[in-house]
mmCIF file with all atom_site columns, C-alpha atoms in Angstrom:
data_model
loop_
_atom_site.group_PDB
_atom_site.id
_atom_site.type_symbol
_atom_site.label_atom_id
_atom_site.label_alt_id
_atom_site.label_comp_id
_atom_site.label_asym_id
_atom_site.label_entity_id
_atom_site.label_seq_id
_atom_site.pdbx_PDB_ins_code
_atom_site.Cartn_x
_atom_site.Cartn_y
_atom_site.Cartn_z
_atom_site.occupancy
_atom_site.B_iso_or_equiv
_atom_site.pdbx_formal_charge
_atom_site.auth_seq_id
_atom_site.auth_comp_id
_atom_site.auth_asym_id
_atom_site.auth_atom_id
_atom_site.pdbx_PDB_model_num
ATOM 1   C CA . MET A 1 1   ? -26.046 80.086 167.250 1.00 0.00 ? 92  MET A CA 1
ATOM 2   C CA . LYS A 1 2   ? -23.836 77.954 165.043 1.00 0.00 ? 93  LYS A CA 1
ATOM 3   C CA . PHE A 1 3   ? -21.078 76.092 166.906 1.00 0.00 ? 94  PHE A CA 1
ATOM 4   C CA . SER A 1 4   ? -19.517 73.910 164.205 1.00 0.00 ? 95  SER A CA 1
ATOM 5   C CA . ALA A 1 5   ? -18.252 75.171 160.865 1.00 0.00 ? 96  ALA A CA 1
ATOM 6   C CA . ASN A 1 6   ? -18.629 71.656 159.416 1.00 0.00 ? 97  ASN A CA 1
ATOM 7   C CA . VAL A 1 7   ? -22.401 71.442 159.957 1.00 0.00 ? 98  VAL A CA 1
ATOM 8   C CA . SER A 1 8   ? -24.912 73.494 158.013 1.00 0.00 ? 99  SER A CA 1
ATOM 9   C CA . SER A 1 9   ? -27.710 75.293 159.853 1.00 0.00 ? 100 SER A CA 1
ATOM 10  C CA . SER A 1 10  ? -29.732 75.521 156.639 1.00 0.00 ? 101 SER A CA 1
ATOM 11  C CA . ARG A 1 11  ? -33.279 74.123 156.927 1.00 0.00 ? 102 ARG A CA 1
ATOM 12  C CA . ARG A 1 12  ? -33.135 73.023 153.301 1.00 0.00 ? 103 ARG A CA 1
ATOM 13  C CA . LYS A 1 13  ? -29.913 71.022 153.726 1.00 0.00 ? 104 LYS A CA 1
ATOM 14  C CA . SER A 1 14  ? -31.040 69.545 157.062 1.00 0.00 ? 105 SER A CA 1
ATOM 15  C CA . ARG A 1 15  ? -34.270 68.269 155.528 1.00 0.00 ? 106 ARG A CA 1
ATOM 16  C CA . LYS A 1 16  ? -32.466 66.849 152.511 1.00 0.00 ? 107 LYS A CA 1
ATOM 17  C CA . ALA A 1 17  ? -29.960 65.054 154.760 1.00 0.00 ? 108 ALA A CA 1
ATOM 18  C CA . HIS A 1 18  ? -32.799 63.674 156.880 1.00 0.00 ? 109 HIS A CA 1
ATOM 19  C CA . PHE A 1 19  ? -35.027 62.384 154.087 1.00 0.00 ? 110 PHE A CA 1
ATOM 20  C CA . THR A 1 20  ? -32.204 60.944 151.975 1.00 0.00 ? 111 THR A CA 1
ATOM 21  C CA . ALA A 1 21  ? -30.451 59.314 154.950 1.00 0.00 ? 112 ALA A CA 1
ATOM 22  C CA . PRO A 1 22  ? -29.248 55.741 154.388 1.00 0.00 ? 113 PRO A CA 1
ATOM 23  C CA . SER A 1 23  ? -30.763 52.863 156.362 1.00 0.00 ? 114 SER A CA 1
ATOM 24  C CA . SER A 1 24  ? -27.814 52.766 158.789 1.00 0.00 ? 115 SER A CA 1
ATOM 25  C CA . GLU A 1 25  ? -28.458 56.381 159.828 1.00 0.00 ? 116 GLU A CA 1
ATOM 26  C CA . ARG A 1 26  ? -32.244 55.911 159.870 1.00 0.00 ? 117 ARG A CA 1
ATOM 27  C CA . ARG A 1 27  ? -31.790 53.191 162.508 1.00 0.00 ? 118 ARG A CA 1
ATOM 28  C CA . LYS A 1 28  ? -30.381 55.733 164.934 1.00 0.00 ? 119 LYS A CA 1
ATOM 29  C CA . LEU A 1 29  ? -32.885 58.436 163.940 1.00 0.00 ? 120 LEU A CA 1
ATOM 30  C CA . MET A 1 30  ? -35.731 55.979 164.620 1.00 0.00 ? 121 MET A CA 1
ATOM 31  C CA . SER A 1 31  ? -35.166 55.876 168.384 1.00 0.00 ? 122 SER A CA 1
ATOM 32  C CA . ALA A 1 32  ? -37.756 55.761 171.141 1.00 0.00 ? 123 ALA A CA 1
ATOM 33  C CA . PRO A 1 33  ? -37.624 56.706 174.820 1.00 0.00 ? 124 PRO A CA 1
ATOM 34  C CA . LEU A 1 34  ? -37.484 54.011 177.502 1.00 0.00 ? 125 LEU A CA 1
ATOM 35  C CA . SER A 1 35  ? -40.081 53.615 180.247 1.00 0.00 ? 126 SER A CA 1
ATOM 36  C CA . VAL A 1 36  ? -39.240 54.969 183.707 1.00 0.00 ? 127 VAL A CA 1
ATOM 37  C CA . GLU A 1 37  ? -38.358 51.487 185.044 1.00 0.00 ? 128 GLU A CA 1
ATOM 38  C CA . LEU A 1 38  ? -36.019 50.723 182.121 1.00 0.00 ? 129 LEU A CA 1
ATOM 39  C CA . ARG A 1 39  ? -34.522 54.207 182.305 1.00 0.00 ? 130 ARG A CA 1
ATOM 40  C CA . ASN A 1 40  ? -33.647 53.678 185.966 1.00 0.00 ? 131 ASN A CA 1
ATOM 41  C CA . LYS A 1 41  ? -32.355 50.158 185.337 1.00 0.00 ? 132 LYS A CA 1
ATOM 42  C CA . TYR A 1 42  ? -30.036 50.981 182.425 1.00 0.00 ? 133 TYR A CA 1
ATOM 43  C CA . SER A 1 43  ? -29.394 54.730 183.030 1.00 0.00 ? 134 SER A CA 1
ATOM 44  C CA . VAL A 1 44  ? -30.202 55.377 179.363 1.00 0.00 ? 135 VAL A CA 1
ATOM 45  C CA . LYS A 1 45  ? -32.941 57.688 178.072 1.00 0.00 ? 136 LYS A CA 1
ATOM 46  C CA . SER A 1 46  ? -33.620 56.275 174.593 1.00 0.00 ? 137 SER A CA 1
ATOM 47  C CA . VAL A 1 47  ? -32.479 53.556 172.188 1.00 0.00 ? 138 VAL A CA 1
ATOM 48  C CA . PRO A 1 48  ? -33.120 52.702 168.539 1.00 0.00 ? 139 PRO A CA 1
ATOM 49  C CA . VAL A 1 49  ? -36.215 50.512 168.183 1.00 0.00 ? 140 VAL A CA 1
ATOM 50  C CA . ARG A 1 50  ? -35.999 46.945 166.889 1.00 0.00 ? 141 ARG A CA 1
ATOM 51  C CA . LYS A 1 51  ? -38.265 44.034 166.112 1.00 0.00 ? 142 LYS A CA 1
ATOM 52  C CA . ASP A 1 52  ? -39.584 42.159 169.197 1.00 0.00 ? 143 ASP A CA 1
ATOM 53  C CA . ASP A 1 53  ? -39.346 45.153 171.570 1.00 0.00 ? 144 ASP A CA 1
ATOM 54  C CA . GLU A 1 54  ? -42.588 45.737 173.479 1.00 0.00 ? 145 GLU A CA 1
ATOM 55  C CA . VAL A 1 55  ? -43.927 49.279 173.241 1.00 0.00 ? 146 VAL A CA 1
ATOM 56  C CA . GLN A 1 56  ? -46.810 51.468 174.372 1.00 0.00 ? 147 GLN A CA 1
ATOM 57  C CA . VAL A 1 57  ? -48.227 54.166 172.079 1.00 0.00 ? 148 VAL A CA 1
ATOM 58  C CA . VAL A 1 58  ? -48.325 57.530 173.884 1.00 0.00 ? 149 VAL A CA 1
ATOM 59  C CA . ARG A 1 59  ? -49.688 59.856 171.156 1.00 0.00 ? 150 ARG A CA 1
ATOM 60  C CA . GLY A 1 60  ? -52.305 59.779 168.436 1.00 0.00 ? 151 GLY A CA 1
ATOM 61  C CA . THR A 1 61  ? -55.375 57.688 167.645 1.00 0.00 ? 152 THR A CA 1
ATOM 62  C CA . TYR A 1 62  ? -53.881 54.528 169.151 1.00 0.00 ? 153 TYR A CA 1
ATOM 63  C CA . LYS A 1 63  ? -52.748 56.177 172.419 1.00 0.00 ? 154 LYS A CA 1
ATOM 64  C CA . GLY A 1 64  ? -52.564 53.697 175.309 1.00 0.00 ? 155 GLY A CA 1
ATOM 65  C CA . ARG A 1 65  ? -52.332 50.598 173.060 1.00 0.00 ? 156 ARG A CA 1
ATOM 66  C CA . GLU A 1 66  ? -49.509 48.174 173.795 1.00 0.00 ? 157 GLU A CA 1
ATOM 67  C CA . GLY A 1 67  ? -47.898 45.504 171.695 1.00 0.00 ? 158 GLY A CA 1
ATOM 68  C CA . LYS A 1 68  ? -44.785 43.963 170.250 1.00 0.00 ? 159 LYS A CA 1
ATOM 69  C CA . ILE A 1 69  ? -42.997 45.544 167.276 1.00 0.00 ? 160 ILE A CA 1
ATOM 70  C CA . ILE A 1 70  ? -43.425 43.224 164.298 1.00 0.00 ? 161 ILE A CA 1
ATOM 71  C CA . GLN A 1 71  ? -41.588 45.363 161.728 1.00 0.00 ? 162 GLN A CA 1
ATOM 72  C CA . VAL A 1 72  ? -39.333 48.425 161.624 1.00 0.00 ? 163 VAL A CA 1
ATOM 73  C CA . TYR A 1 73  ? -40.077 49.959 158.230 1.00 0.00 ? 164 TYR A CA 1
ATOM 74  C CA . ARG A 1 74  ? -37.112 52.295 157.772 1.00 0.00 ? 165 ARG A CA 1
ATOM 75  C CA . ARG A 1 75  ? -38.035 53.363 154.247 1.00 0.00 ? 166 ARG A CA 1
ATOM 76  C CA . LYS A 1 76  ? -41.325 54.848 155.515 1.00 0.00 ? 167 LYS A CA 1
ATOM 77  C CA . TRP A 1 77  ? -39.913 55.994 158.918 1.00 0.00 ? 168 TRP A CA 1
ATOM 78  C CA . VAL A 1 78  ? -42.564 53.938 160.801 1.00 0.00 ? 169 VAL A CA 1
ATOM 79  C CA . ILE A 1 79  ? -42.881 50.842 162.957 1.00 0.00 ? 170 ILE A CA 1
ATOM 80  C CA . HIS A 1 80  ? -45.652 48.248 162.797 1.00 0.00 ? 171 HIS A CA 1
ATOM 81  C CA . ILE A 1 81  ? -47.040 47.004 166.106 1.00 0.00 ? 172 ILE A CA 1
ATOM 82  C CA . GLU A 1 82  ? -49.058 43.824 166.546 1.00 0.00 ? 173 GLU A CA 1
ATOM 83  C CA . ARG A 1 83  ? -52.830 44.337 166.895 1.00 0.00 ? 174 ARG A CA 1
ATOM 84  C CA . ILE A 1 84  ? -52.656 47.906 165.550 1.00 0.00 ? 175 ILE A CA 1
ATOM 85  C CA . THR A 1 85  ? -54.395 47.397 162.224 1.00 0.00 ? 176 THR A CA 1
ATOM 86  C CA . ARG A 1 86  ? -57.256 48.797 160.179 1.00 0.00 ? 177 ARG A CA 1
ATOM 87  C CA . ASP A 1 87  ? -59.625 47.322 157.626 1.00 0.00 ? 178 ASP A CA 1
ATOM 88  C CA . LYS A 1 88  ? -59.557 48.539 154.036 1.00 0.00 ? 179 LYS A CA 1
ATOM 89  C CA . VAL A 1 89  ? -62.706 49.031 151.977 1.00 0.00 ? 180 VAL A CA 1
ATOM 90  C CA . ASN A 1 90  ? -62.114 45.760 150.118 1.00 0.00 ? 181 ASN A CA 1
ATOM 91  C CA . GLY A 1 91  ? -62.002 43.876 153.452 1.00 0.00 ? 182 GLY A CA 1
ATOM 92  C CA . ALA A 1 92  ? -58.232 43.442 153.676 1.00 0.00 ? 183 ALA A CA 1
ATOM 93  C CA . THR A 1 93  ? -56.533 44.129 157.008 1.00 0.00 ? 184 THR A CA 1
ATOM 94  C CA . VAL A 1 94  ? -53.385 46.274 156.936 1.00 0.00 ? 185 VAL A CA 1
ATOM 95  C CA . GLN A 1 95  ? -50.851 47.338 159.565 1.00 0.00 ? 186 GLN A CA 1
ATOM 96  C CA . VAL A 1 96  ? -50.920 50.992 160.638 1.00 0.00 ? 187 VAL A CA 1
ATOM 97  C CA . GLY A 1 97  ? -47.530 52.696 160.765 1.00 0.00 ? 188 GLY A CA 1
ATOM 98  C CA . VAL A 1 98  ? -46.645 54.453 164.022 1.00 0.00 ? 189 VAL A CA 1
ATOM 99  C CA . ASP A 1 99  ? -43.825 56.974 164.389 1.00 0.00 ? 190 ASP A CA 1
ATOM 100 C CA . PRO A 1 100 ? -41.141 55.550 166.742 1.00 0.00 ? 191 PRO A CA 1
ATOM 101 C CA . SER A 1 101 ? -40.868 58.826 168.682 1.00 0.00 ? 192 SER A CA 1
ATOM 102 C CA . LYS A 1 102 ? -44.544 58.459 169.676 1.00 0.00 ? 193 LYS A CA 1
ATOM 103 C CA . VAL A 1 103 ? -44.036 55.190 171.542 1.00 0.00 ? 194 VAL A CA 1
ATOM 104 C CA . LEU A 1 104 ? -42.504 54.236 174.880 1.00 0.00 ? 195 LEU A CA 1
ATOM 105 C CA . ILE A 1 105 ? -40.381 51.097 175.063 1.00 0.00 ? 196 ILE A CA 1
ATOM 106 C CA . THR A 1 106 ? -41.662 48.952 177.954 1.00 0.00 ? 197 THR A CA 1
ATOM 107 C CA . LYS A 1 107 ? -39.608 45.799 177.367 1.00 0.00 ? 198 LYS A CA 1
ATOM 108 C CA . LEU A 1 108 ? -36.326 45.434 175.479 1.00 0.00 ? 199 LEU A CA 1
ATOM 109 C CA . LYS A 1 109 ? -35.194 42.431 173.497 1.00 0.00 ? 200 LYS A CA 1
ATOM 110 C CA . ILE A 1 110 ? -31.680 42.012 174.883 1.00 0.00 ? 201 ILE A CA 1
ATOM 111 C CA . ASP A 1 111 ? -28.903 40.304 172.950 1.00 0.00 ? 202 ASP A CA 1
ATOM 112 C CA . LYS A 1 112 ? -25.138 40.784 173.186 1.00 0.00 ? 203 LYS A CA 1
ATOM 113 C CA . ASP A 1 113 ? -25.091 43.742 170.766 1.00 0.00 ? 204 ASP A CA 1
ATOM 114 C CA . ARG A 1 114 ? -27.945 45.506 172.562 1.00 0.00 ? 205 ARG A CA 1
ATOM 115 C CA . LYS A 1 115 ? -26.277 44.890 175.931 1.00 0.00 ? 206 LYS A CA 1
ATOM 116 C CA . ALA A 1 116 ? -23.014 46.361 174.604 1.00 0.00 ? 207 ALA A CA 1
ATOM 117 C CA . LEU A 1 117 ? -24.903 49.415 173.265 1.00 0.00 ? 208 LEU A CA 1
ATOM 118 C CA . LEU A 1 118 ? -26.555 50.034 176.653 1.00 0.00 ? 209 LEU A CA 1
ATOM 119 C CA . GLU A 1 119 ? -23.223 49.692 178.481 1.00 0.00 ? 210 GLU A CA 1
ATOM 120 C CA . ARG A 1 120 ? -21.571 52.078 176.014 1.00 0.00 ? 211 ARG A CA 1
ATOM 121 C CA . LYS A 1 121 ? -24.326 54.678 176.382 1.00 0.00 ? 212 LYS A CA 1
ATOM 122 C CA . LYS A 1 122 ? -24.321 54.337 180.173 1.00 0.00 ? 213 LYS A CA 1
ATOM 123 C CA . SER A 1 123 ? -20.546 54.733 180.474 1.00 0.00 ? 214 SER A CA 1
ATOM 124 C CA . GLY A 1 124 ? -20.574 57.820 178.252 1.00 0.00 ? 215 GLY A CA 1
ATOM 125 C CA . LYS A 1 125 ? -23.207 59.501 180.387 1.00 0.00 ? 216 LYS A CA 1
ATOM 126 C CA . GLY A 1 126 ? -21.611 61.856 182.902 1.00 0.00 ? 217 GLY A CA 1
ATOM 127 C CA . ALA A 1 127 ? -18.251 60.095 182.727 1.00 0.00 ? 218 ALA A CA 1
ATOM 128 C CA . GLY A 1 128 ? -15.446 62.586 183.195 1.00 0.00 ? 219 GLY A CA 1
ATOM 129 C CA . LYS A 1 129 ? -17.777 65.562 183.454 1.00 0.00 ? 220 LYS A CA 1
ATOM 130 C CA . GLY A 1 130 ? -17.281 68.438 185.853 1.00 0.00 ? 221 GLY A CA 1
ATOM 131 C CA . LYS A 1 131 ? -14.314 70.405 187.135 1.00 0.00 ? 222 LYS A CA 1
ATOM 132 C CA . PHE A 1 132 ? -13.433 68.180 190.074 1.00 0.00 ? 223 PHE A CA 1
ATOM 133 C CA . SER A 1 133 ? -13.128 64.430 190.515 1.00 0.00 ? 224 SER A CA 1
ATOM 134 C CA . GLU A 1 134 ? -14.945 62.676 193.351 1.00 0.00 ? 225 GLU A CA 1
ATOM 135 C CA . THR A 1 135 ? -11.718 62.299 195.344 1.00 0.00 ? 226 THR A CA 1
ATOM 136 C CA . GLU A 1 136 ? -11.030 66.058 195.098 1.00 0.00 ? 227 GLU A CA 1
ATOM 137 C CA . VAL A 1 137 ? -14.573 66.829 196.259 1.00 0.00 ? 228 VAL A CA 1
ATOM 138 C CA . ALA A 1 138 ? -14.126 64.513 199.244 1.00 0.00 ? 229 ALA A CA 1
ATOM 139 C CA . ALA A 1 139 ? -10.788 66.155 200.059 1.00 0.00 ? 230 ALA A CA 1
ATOM 140 C CA . MET A 1 140 ? -12.363 69.643 199.901 1.00 0.00 ? 231 MET A CA 1
ATOM 141 C CA . ALA A 1 141 ? -15.132 68.561 202.278 1.00 0.00 ? 232 ALA A CA 1
ATOM 142 C CA . ASN A 1 142 ? -12.495 67.779 204.927 1.00 0.00 ? 233 ASN A CA 1
ATOM 143 C CA . VAL A 1 143 ? -10.859 71.249 204.679 1.00 0.00 ? 234 VAL A CA 1
ATOM 144 C CA . ASP A 1 144 ? -11.481 73.543 207.697 1.00 0.00 ? 235 ASP A CA 1
#
């Protein structure tokens, strides 16, 4: 069911918007889930990937491999992870692109912008949700 008149539900338009998205939008689209420990620590489910994050591949040929992100290749929608390479026929070694949604972030590179992003996402989660505030709930518990 369509909720917003400003957003198209057309598959054709959605795909066009996705594949012609500018780099600034691709950053957000190229997000990866956090590990259970990080999820509990920051109360955030996923964040956009960046260089120097440590990740674990959870799907595909390289499942179970861990490493540091050495490049976020937004044009190709992939990330390159150290030690995930393959040899070409001519003997050259090339990086293998991995989709960011198929990895789990195990260690974040934290700087002031990343810290601000995590705080912003945490504060937006569940803030002001529900019919009653915590004080009203406590007051109702004492009725009777």
